[in-house]
mmCIF file of C-alpha atoms in Angstrom:
data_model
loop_
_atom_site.group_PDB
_atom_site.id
_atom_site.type_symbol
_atom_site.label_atom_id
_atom_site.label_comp_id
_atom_site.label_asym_id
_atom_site.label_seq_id
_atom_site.Cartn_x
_atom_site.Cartn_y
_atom_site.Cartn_z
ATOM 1 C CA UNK A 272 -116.634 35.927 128.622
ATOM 2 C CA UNK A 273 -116.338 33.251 125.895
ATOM 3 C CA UNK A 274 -113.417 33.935 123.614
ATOM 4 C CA UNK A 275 -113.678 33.930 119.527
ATOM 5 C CA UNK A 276 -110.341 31.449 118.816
ATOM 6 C CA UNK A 277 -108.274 33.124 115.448
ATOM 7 C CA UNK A 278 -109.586 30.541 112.952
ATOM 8 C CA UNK A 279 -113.251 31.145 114.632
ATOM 9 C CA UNK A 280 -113.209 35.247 114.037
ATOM 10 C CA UNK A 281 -111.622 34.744 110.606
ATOM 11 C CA UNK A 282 -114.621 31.699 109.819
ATOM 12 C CA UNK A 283 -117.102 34.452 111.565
ATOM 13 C CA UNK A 284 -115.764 37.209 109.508
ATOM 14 C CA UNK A 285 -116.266 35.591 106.367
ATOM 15 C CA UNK A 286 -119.711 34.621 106.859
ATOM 16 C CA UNK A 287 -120.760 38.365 108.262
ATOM 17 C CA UNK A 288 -118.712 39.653 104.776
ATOM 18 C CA UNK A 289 -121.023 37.082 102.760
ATOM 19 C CA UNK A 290 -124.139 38.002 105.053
ATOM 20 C CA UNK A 291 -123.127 41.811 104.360
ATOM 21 C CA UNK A 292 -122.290 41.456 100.332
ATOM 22 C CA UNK A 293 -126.264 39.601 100.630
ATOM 23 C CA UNK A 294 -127.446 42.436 102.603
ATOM 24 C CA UNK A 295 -125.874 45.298 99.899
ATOM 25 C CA UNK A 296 -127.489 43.146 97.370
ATOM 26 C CA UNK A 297 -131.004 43.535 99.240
ATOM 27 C CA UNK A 298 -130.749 47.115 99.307
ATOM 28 C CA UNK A 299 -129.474 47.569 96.031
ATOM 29 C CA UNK A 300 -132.837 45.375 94.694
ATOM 30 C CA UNK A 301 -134.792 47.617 97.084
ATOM 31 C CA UNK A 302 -133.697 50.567 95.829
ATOM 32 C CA UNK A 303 -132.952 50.363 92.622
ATOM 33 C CA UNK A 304 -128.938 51.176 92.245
ATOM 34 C CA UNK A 305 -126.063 49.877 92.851
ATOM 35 C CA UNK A 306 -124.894 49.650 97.056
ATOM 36 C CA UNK A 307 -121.587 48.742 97.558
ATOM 37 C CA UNK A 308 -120.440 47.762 101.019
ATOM 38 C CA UNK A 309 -117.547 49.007 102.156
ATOM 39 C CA UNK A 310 -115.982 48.329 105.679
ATOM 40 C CA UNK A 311 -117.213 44.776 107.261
ATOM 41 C CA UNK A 312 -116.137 44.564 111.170
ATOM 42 C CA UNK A 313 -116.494 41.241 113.308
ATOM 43 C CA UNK A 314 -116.026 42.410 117.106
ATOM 44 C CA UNK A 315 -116.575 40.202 120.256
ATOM 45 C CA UNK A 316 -117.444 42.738 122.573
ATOM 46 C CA UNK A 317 -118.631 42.339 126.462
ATOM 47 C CA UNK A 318 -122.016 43.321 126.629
ATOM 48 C CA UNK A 319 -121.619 46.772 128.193
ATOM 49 C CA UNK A 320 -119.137 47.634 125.832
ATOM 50 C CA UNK A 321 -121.391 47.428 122.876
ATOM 51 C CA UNK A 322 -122.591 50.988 123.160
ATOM 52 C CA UNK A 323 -119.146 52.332 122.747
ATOM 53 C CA UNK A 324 -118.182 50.053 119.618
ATOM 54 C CA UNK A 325 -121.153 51.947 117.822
ATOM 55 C CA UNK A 326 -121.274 55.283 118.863
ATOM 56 C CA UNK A 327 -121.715 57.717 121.608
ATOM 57 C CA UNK A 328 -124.699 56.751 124.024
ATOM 58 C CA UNK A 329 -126.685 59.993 123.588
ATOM 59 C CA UNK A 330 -126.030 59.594 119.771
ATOM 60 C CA UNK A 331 -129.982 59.274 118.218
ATOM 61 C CA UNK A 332 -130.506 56.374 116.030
ATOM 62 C CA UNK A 333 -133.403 54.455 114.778
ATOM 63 C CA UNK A 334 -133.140 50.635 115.356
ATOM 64 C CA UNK A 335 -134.879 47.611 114.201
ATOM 65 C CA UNK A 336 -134.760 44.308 116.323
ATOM 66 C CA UNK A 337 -135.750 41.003 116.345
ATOM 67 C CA UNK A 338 -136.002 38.122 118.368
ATOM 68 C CA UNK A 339 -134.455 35.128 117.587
ATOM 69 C CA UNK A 340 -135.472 31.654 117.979
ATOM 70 C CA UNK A 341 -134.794 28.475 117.217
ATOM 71 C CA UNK A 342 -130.901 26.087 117.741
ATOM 72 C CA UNK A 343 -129.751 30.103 119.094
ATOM 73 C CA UNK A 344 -131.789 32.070 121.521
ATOM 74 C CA UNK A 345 -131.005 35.943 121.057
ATOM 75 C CA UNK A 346 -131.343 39.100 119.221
ATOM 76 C CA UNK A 347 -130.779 40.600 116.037
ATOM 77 C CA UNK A 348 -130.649 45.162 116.233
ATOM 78 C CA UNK A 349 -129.739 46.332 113.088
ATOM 79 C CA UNK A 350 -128.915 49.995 114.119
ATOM 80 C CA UNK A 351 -129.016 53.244 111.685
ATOM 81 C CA UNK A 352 -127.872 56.582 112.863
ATOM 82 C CA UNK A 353 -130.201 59.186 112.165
ATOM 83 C CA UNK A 354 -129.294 60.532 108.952
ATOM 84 C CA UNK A 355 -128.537 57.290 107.826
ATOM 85 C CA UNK A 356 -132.015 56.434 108.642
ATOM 86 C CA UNK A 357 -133.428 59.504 106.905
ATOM 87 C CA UNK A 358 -130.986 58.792 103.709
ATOM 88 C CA UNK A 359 -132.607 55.033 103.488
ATOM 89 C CA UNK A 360 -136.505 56.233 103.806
ATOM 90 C CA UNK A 361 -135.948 58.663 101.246
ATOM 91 C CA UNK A 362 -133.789 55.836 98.747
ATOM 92 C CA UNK A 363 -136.137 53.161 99.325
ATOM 93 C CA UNK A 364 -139.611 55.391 99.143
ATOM 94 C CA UNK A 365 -138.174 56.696 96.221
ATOM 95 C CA UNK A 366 -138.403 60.446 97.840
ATOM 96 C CA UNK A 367 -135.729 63.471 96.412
ATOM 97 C CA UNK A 368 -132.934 63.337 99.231
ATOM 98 C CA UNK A 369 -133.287 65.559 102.442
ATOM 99 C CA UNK A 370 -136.669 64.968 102.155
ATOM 100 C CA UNK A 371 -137.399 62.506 105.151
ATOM 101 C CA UNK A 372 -136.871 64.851 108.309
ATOM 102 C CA UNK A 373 -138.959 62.385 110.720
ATOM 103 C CA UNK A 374 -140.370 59.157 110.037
ATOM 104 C CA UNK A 375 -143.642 58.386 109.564
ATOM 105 C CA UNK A 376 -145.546 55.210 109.249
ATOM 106 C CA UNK A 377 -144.504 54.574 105.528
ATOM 107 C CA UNK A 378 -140.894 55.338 106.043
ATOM 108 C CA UNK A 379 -140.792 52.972 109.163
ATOM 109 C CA UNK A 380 -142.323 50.116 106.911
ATOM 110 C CA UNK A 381 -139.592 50.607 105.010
ATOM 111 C CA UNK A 382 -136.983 50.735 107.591
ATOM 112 C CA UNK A 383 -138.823 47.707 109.258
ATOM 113 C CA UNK A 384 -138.459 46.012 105.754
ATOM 114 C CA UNK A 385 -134.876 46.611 105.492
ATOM 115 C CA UNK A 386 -133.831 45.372 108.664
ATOM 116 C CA UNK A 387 -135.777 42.066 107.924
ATOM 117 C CA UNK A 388 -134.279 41.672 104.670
ATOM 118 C CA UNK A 389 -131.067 42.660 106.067
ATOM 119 C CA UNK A 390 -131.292 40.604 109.103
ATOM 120 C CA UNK A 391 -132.379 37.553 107.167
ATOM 121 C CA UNK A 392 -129.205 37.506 104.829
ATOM 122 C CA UNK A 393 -127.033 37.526 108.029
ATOM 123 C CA UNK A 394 -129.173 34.547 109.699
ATOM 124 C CA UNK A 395 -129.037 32.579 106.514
ATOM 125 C CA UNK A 396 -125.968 32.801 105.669
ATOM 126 C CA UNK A 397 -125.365 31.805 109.795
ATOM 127 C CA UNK A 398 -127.724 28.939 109.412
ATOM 128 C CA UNK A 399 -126.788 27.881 106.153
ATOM 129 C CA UNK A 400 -123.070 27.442 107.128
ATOM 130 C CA UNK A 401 -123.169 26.382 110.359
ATOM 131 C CA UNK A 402 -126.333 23.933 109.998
ATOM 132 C CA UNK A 403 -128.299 26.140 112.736
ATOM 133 C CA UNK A 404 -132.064 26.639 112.836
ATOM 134 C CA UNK A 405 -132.755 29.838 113.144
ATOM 135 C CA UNK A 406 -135.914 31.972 113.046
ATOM 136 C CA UNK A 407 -136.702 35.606 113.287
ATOM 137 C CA UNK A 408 -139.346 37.563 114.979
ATOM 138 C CA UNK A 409 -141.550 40.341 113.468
ATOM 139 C CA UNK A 410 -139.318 43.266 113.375
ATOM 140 C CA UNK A 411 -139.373 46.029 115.903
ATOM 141 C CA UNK A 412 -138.489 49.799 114.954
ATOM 142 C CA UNK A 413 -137.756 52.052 117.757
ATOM 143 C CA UNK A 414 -135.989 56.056 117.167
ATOM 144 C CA UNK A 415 -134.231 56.925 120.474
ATOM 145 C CA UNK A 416 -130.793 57.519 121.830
ATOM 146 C CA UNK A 417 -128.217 54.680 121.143
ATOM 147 C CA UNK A 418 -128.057 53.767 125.042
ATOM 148 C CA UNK A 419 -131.683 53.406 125.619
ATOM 149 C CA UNK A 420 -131.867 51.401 122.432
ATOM 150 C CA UNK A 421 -129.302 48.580 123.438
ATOM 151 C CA UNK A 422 -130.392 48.768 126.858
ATOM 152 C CA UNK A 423 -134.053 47.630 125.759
ATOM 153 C CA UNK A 424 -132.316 44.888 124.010
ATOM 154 C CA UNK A 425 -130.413 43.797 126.727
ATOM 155 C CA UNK A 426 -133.078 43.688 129.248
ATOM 156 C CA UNK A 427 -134.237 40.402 127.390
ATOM 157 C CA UNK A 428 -131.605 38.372 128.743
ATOM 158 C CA UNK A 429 -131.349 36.666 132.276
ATOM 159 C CA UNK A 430 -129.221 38.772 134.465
ATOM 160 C CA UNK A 431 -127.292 35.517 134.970
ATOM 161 C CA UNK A 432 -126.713 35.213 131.187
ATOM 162 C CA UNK A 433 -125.663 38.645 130.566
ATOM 163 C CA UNK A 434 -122.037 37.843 131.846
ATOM 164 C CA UNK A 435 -121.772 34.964 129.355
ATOM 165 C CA UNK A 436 -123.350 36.288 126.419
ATOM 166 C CA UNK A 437 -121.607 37.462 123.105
ATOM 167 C CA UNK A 438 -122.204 40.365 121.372
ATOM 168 C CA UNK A 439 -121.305 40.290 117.544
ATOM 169 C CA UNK A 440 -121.540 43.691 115.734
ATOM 170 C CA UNK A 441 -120.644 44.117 112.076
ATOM 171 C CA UNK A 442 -120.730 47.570 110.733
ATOM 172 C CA UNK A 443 -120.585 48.547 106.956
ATOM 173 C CA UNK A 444 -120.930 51.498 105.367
ATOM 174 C CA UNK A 445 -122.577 51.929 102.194
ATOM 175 C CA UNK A 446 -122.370 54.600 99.210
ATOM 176 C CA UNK A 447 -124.404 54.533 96.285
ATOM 177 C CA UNK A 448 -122.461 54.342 93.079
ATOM 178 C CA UNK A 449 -124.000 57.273 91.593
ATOM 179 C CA UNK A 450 -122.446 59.953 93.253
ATOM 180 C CA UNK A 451 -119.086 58.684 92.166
ATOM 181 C CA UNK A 452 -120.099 58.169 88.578
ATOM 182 C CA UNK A 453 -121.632 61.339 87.786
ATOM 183 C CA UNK A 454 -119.661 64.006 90.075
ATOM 184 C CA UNK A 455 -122.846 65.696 89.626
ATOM 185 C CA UNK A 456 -125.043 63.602 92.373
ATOM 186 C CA UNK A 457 -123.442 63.918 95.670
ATOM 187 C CA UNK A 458 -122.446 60.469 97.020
ATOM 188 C CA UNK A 459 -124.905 59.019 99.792
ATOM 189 C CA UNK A 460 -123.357 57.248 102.666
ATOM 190 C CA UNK A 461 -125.246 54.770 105.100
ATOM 191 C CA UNK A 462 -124.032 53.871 108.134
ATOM 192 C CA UNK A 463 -125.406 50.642 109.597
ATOM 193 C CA UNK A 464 -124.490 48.432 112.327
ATOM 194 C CA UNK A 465 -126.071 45.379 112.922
ATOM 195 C CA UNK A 466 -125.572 43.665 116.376
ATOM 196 C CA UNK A 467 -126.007 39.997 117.300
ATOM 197 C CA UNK A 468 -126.783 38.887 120.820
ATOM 198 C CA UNK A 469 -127.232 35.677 122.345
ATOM 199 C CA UNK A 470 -127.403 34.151 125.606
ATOM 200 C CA UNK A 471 -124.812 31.812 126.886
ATOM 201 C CA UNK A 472 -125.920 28.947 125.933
ATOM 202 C CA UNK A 473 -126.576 29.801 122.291
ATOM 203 C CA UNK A 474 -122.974 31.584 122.035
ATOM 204 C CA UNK A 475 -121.723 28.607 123.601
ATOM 205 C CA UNK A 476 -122.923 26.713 120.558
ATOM 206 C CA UNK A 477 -121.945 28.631 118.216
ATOM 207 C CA UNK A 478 -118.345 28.845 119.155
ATOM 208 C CA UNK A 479 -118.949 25.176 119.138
ATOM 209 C CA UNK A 480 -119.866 25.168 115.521
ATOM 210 C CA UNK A 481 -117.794 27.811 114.656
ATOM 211 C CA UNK A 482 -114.601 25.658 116.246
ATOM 212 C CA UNK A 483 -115.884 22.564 114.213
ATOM 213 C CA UNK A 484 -116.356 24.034 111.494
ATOM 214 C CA UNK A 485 -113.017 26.266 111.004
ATOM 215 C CA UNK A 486 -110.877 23.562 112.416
ATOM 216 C CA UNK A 487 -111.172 21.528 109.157
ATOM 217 C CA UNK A 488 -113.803 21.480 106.633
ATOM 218 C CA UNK A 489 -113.538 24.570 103.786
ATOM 219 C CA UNK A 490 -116.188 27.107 104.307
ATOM 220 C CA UNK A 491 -118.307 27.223 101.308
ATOM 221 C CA UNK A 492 -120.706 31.156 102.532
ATOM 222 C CA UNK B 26 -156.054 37.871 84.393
ATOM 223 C CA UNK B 27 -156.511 36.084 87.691
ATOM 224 C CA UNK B 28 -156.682 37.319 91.447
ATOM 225 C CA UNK B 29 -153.553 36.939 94.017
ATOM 226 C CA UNK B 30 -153.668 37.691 97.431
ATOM 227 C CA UNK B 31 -150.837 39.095 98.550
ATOM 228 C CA UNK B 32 -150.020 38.608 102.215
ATOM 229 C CA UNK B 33 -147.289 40.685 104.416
ATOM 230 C CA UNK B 34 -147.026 42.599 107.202
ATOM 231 C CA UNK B 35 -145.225 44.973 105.603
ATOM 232 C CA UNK B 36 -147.043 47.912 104.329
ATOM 233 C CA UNK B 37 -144.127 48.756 102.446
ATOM 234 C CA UNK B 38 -143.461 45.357 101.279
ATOM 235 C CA UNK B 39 -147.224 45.007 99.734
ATOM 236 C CA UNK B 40 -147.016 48.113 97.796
ATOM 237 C CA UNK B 41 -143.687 46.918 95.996
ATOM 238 C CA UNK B 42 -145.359 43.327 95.533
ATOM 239 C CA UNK B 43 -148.996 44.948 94.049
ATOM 240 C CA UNK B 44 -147.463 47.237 91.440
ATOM 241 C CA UNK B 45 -146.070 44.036 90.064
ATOM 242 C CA UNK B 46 -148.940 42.117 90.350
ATOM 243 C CA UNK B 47 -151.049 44.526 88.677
ATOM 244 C CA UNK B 48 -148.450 45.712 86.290
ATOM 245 C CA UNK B 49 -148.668 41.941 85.043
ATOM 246 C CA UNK B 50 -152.394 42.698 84.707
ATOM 247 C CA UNK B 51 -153.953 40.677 87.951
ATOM 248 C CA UNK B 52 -155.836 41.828 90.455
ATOM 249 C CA UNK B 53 -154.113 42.335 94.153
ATOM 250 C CA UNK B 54 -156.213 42.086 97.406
ATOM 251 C CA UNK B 55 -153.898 42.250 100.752
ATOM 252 C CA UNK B 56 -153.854 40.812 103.868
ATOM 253 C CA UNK B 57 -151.538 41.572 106.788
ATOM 254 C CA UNK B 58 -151.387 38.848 109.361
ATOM 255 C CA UNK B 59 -151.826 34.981 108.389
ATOM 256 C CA UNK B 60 -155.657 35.588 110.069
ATOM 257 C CA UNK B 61 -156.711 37.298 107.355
ATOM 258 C CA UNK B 62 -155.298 35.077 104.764
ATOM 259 C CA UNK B 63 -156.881 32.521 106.024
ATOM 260 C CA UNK B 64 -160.507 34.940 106.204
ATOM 261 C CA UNK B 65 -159.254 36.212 102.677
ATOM 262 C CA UNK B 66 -159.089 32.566 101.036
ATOM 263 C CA UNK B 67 -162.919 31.919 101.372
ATOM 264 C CA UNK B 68 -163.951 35.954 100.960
ATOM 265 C CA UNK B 69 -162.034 36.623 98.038
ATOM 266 C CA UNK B 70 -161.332 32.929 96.463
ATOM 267 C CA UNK B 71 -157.910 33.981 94.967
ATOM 268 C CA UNK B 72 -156.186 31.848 92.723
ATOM 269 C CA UNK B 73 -152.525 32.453 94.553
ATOM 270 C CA UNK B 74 -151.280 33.773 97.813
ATOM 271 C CA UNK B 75 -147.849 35.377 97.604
ATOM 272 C CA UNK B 76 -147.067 34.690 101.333
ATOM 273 C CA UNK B 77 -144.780 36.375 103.890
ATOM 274 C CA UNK B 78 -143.238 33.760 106.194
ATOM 275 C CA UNK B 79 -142.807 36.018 109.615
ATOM 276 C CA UNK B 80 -146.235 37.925 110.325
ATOM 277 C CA UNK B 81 -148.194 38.444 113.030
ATOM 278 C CA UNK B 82 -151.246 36.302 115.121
ATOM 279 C CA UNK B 83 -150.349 33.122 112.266
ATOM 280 C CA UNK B 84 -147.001 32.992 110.578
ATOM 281 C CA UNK B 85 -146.527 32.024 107.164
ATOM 282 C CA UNK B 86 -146.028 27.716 107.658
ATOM 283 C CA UNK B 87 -149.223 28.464 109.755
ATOM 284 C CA UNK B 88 -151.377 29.360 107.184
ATOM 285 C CA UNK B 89 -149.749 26.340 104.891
ATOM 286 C CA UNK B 90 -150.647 24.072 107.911
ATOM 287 C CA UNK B 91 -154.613 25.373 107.922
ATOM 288 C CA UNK B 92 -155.025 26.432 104.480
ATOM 289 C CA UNK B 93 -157.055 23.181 102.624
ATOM 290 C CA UNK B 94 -155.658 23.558 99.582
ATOM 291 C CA UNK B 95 -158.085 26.509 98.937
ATOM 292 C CA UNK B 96 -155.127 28.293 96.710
ATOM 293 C CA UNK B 97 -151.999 28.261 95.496
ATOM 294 C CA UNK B 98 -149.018 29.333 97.201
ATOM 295 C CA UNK B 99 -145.319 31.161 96.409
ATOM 296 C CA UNK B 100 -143.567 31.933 99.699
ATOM 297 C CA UNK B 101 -141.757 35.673 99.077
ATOM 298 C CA UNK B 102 -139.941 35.453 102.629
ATOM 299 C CA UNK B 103 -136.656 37.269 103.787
ATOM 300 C CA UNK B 104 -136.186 34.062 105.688
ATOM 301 C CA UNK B 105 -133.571 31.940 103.145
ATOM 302 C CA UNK B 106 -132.841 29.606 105.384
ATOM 303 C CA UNK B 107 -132.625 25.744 103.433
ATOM 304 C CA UNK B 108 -134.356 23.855 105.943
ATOM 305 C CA UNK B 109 -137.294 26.601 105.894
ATOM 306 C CA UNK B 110 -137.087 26.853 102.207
ATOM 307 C CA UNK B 111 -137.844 22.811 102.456
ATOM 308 C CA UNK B 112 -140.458 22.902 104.841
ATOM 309 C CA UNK B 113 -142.406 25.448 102.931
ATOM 310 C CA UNK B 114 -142.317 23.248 99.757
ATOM 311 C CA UNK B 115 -142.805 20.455 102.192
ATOM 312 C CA UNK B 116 -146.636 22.269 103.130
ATOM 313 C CA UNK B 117 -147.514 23.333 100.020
ATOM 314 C CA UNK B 118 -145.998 25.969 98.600
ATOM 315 C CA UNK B 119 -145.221 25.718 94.520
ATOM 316 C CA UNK B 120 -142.107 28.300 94.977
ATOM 317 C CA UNK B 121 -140.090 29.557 97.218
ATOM 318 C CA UNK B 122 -138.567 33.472 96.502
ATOM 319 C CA UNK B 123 -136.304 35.124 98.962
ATOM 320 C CA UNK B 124 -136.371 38.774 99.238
ATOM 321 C CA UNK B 125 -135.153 40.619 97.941
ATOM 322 C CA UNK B 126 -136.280 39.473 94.753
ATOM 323 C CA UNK B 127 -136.252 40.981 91.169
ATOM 324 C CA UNK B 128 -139.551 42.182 89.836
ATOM 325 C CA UNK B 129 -139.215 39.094 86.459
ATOM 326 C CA UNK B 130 -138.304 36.500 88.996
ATOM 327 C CA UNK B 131 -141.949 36.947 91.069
ATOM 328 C CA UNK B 132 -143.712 37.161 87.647
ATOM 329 C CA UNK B 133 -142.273 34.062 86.250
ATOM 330 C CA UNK B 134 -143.425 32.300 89.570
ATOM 331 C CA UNK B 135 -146.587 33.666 89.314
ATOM 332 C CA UNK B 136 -147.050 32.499 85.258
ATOM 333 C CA UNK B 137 -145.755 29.207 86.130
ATOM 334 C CA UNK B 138 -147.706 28.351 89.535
ATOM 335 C CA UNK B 139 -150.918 29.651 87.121
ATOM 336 C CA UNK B 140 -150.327 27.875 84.636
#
């Protein structure tokens, strides 16, 4: 497995905590309030740990994925567990909360649309500071146990790739500012996590980068 | 008041962008997929496209590749990227908005690019 060096994880954490503050900033525009992030995690995990960094593998979520394309050659999940899921249809469709109980084709538009917002303020900020092209598919939504989700994901890559591919997940939670201000409206949490895969040779290159870039110049995400 | 097309896969996505462009008194018609832009520009002559970079069957720099200058163009893309930003302006497009966006910043592209 390719190893993150010190000054690499603290140059990767940055850029996730400026790709996260740009992702908070999304929501809050798509929703309407204020959505302040509060925990950002960079972890390189093995590939078939990845599961257990997020949840429990029978835990239901609803994911959206996307290919990427481009310098790197990988994925993109940006995973909600099920509530959280529910709490973002109803925020960003505008619905009372508790209202979304399953989704249906308007609230997965909206999920879809968050996850591509969200996913293109990480890959930005990525391309932007390390000078990589990088290009996202049309985003996927899937609802199904955590497991069966990643799985799906992983099935993309080579089995002779798995071994030397990277695994970046960044989880934040969000509450909306409301429920603090007012005592009256109960607080809303959202759990995401948002997972980045590549293959060997794009991790390979972006350690690369990474290594270049943290060994010297000042980041400026 | 003028006609935009407003092109994104997102169902979601177009209902956010037509209450703006009709709550700046224009007249929305959607497409989906770059296809129907493409279809849409000689059916429904608009005078802008508001145009999604990552859609289905023809992307957004497809439809700036095979358009012919039939409209104007403001890219309203998740996809922030500088060198994509570039291209797009490279191909045609008069503006370049990355979601998500504040409701005044798309009508102040759309004023200007109709001016």
């Amino acid at each position: 497995m390719n190893q993150l060096t010190p000054e690499g994880t603290v140059a990767l954490e940055k850029m996730a905590q400026d790709g996260a503050d740009k992702a908070s900033l999304a929501l809050s525009q798509l929703i309407g309030q204020h959505i302040g992030v509060e925990a950002v995690a960079v972890r390189e995990v093995p590939l078939e740990h990845v599961v257990g960094t997020i949840g429990n593998p029978e835990d239901l979520v609803s994911s959206i994925a996307m290919d990427i394309s481009g310098d790197l050659y990988g994925s993109v999940i940006l995973i909600y567990p099920q509530q959280s899921a529910h709490n973002i249809a109803d925020l960003l469709m505008k619905h009372p909360l508790g209202s979304t109980r399953e989704l249906g084709d308007q609230e997965c538009s909206a999920l879809k649309e968050s996850g591509n917002i969200i996913s293109g303020a990480f890959l930005s900020a990525l391309s932007n500071y390390l000078s990589l092209n990088m290009l996202e598919s049309i985003p996927d939504l899937a609802s199904d146990m955590l497991k069966a989700t990643l799985d799906a994901a992983l099935a993309k890559f080579a089995v002779d790739e798995v071994g030397d591919a990277v695994a970046l997940t960044v989880r934040f939670s969000m509450s909306t500012d409301e429920g603090a201000a007012t005592g009256i409206v109960p607080t809303i949490v959202i759990n995401a996590f948002f997972v980045l895969l590549l293959d060997g040779a794009s991790t390979r290159k972006l350690l690369a980068s990474l290594s270049r870039i943290s060994g010297g110049d000042e980041m400026t995400v | 008041m003028s006609k935009i097309l407003i092109a994104d896969d997102s169902q979601f996505m177009r209902g956010i962008l037509k209450d703006i462009v009709e709550g700046a008194g224009h007249t929305a018609v959607e497409a989906e997929n770059g296809t129907q832009v493409l279809e849409k520009l000689v059916s429904e002559s608009p005078d802008l496209v508001l145009l999604d970079i990552i859609m289905p069957e023809l992307d957004g720099f497809g439809v700036l590749q095979q358009q012919g200058q039939q409209a104007k163009f403001i890219v309203i893309s998740a996809v922030g990227q500088e060198k994509m930003v570039q291209e797009a302006r490279a191909i045609g497009a008069l503006d370049y908005i990355t979601k998500p966006f504040e409701a005044s910043a798309v009508i102040a592209a759309i004023n200007k690019a109709l001016e």
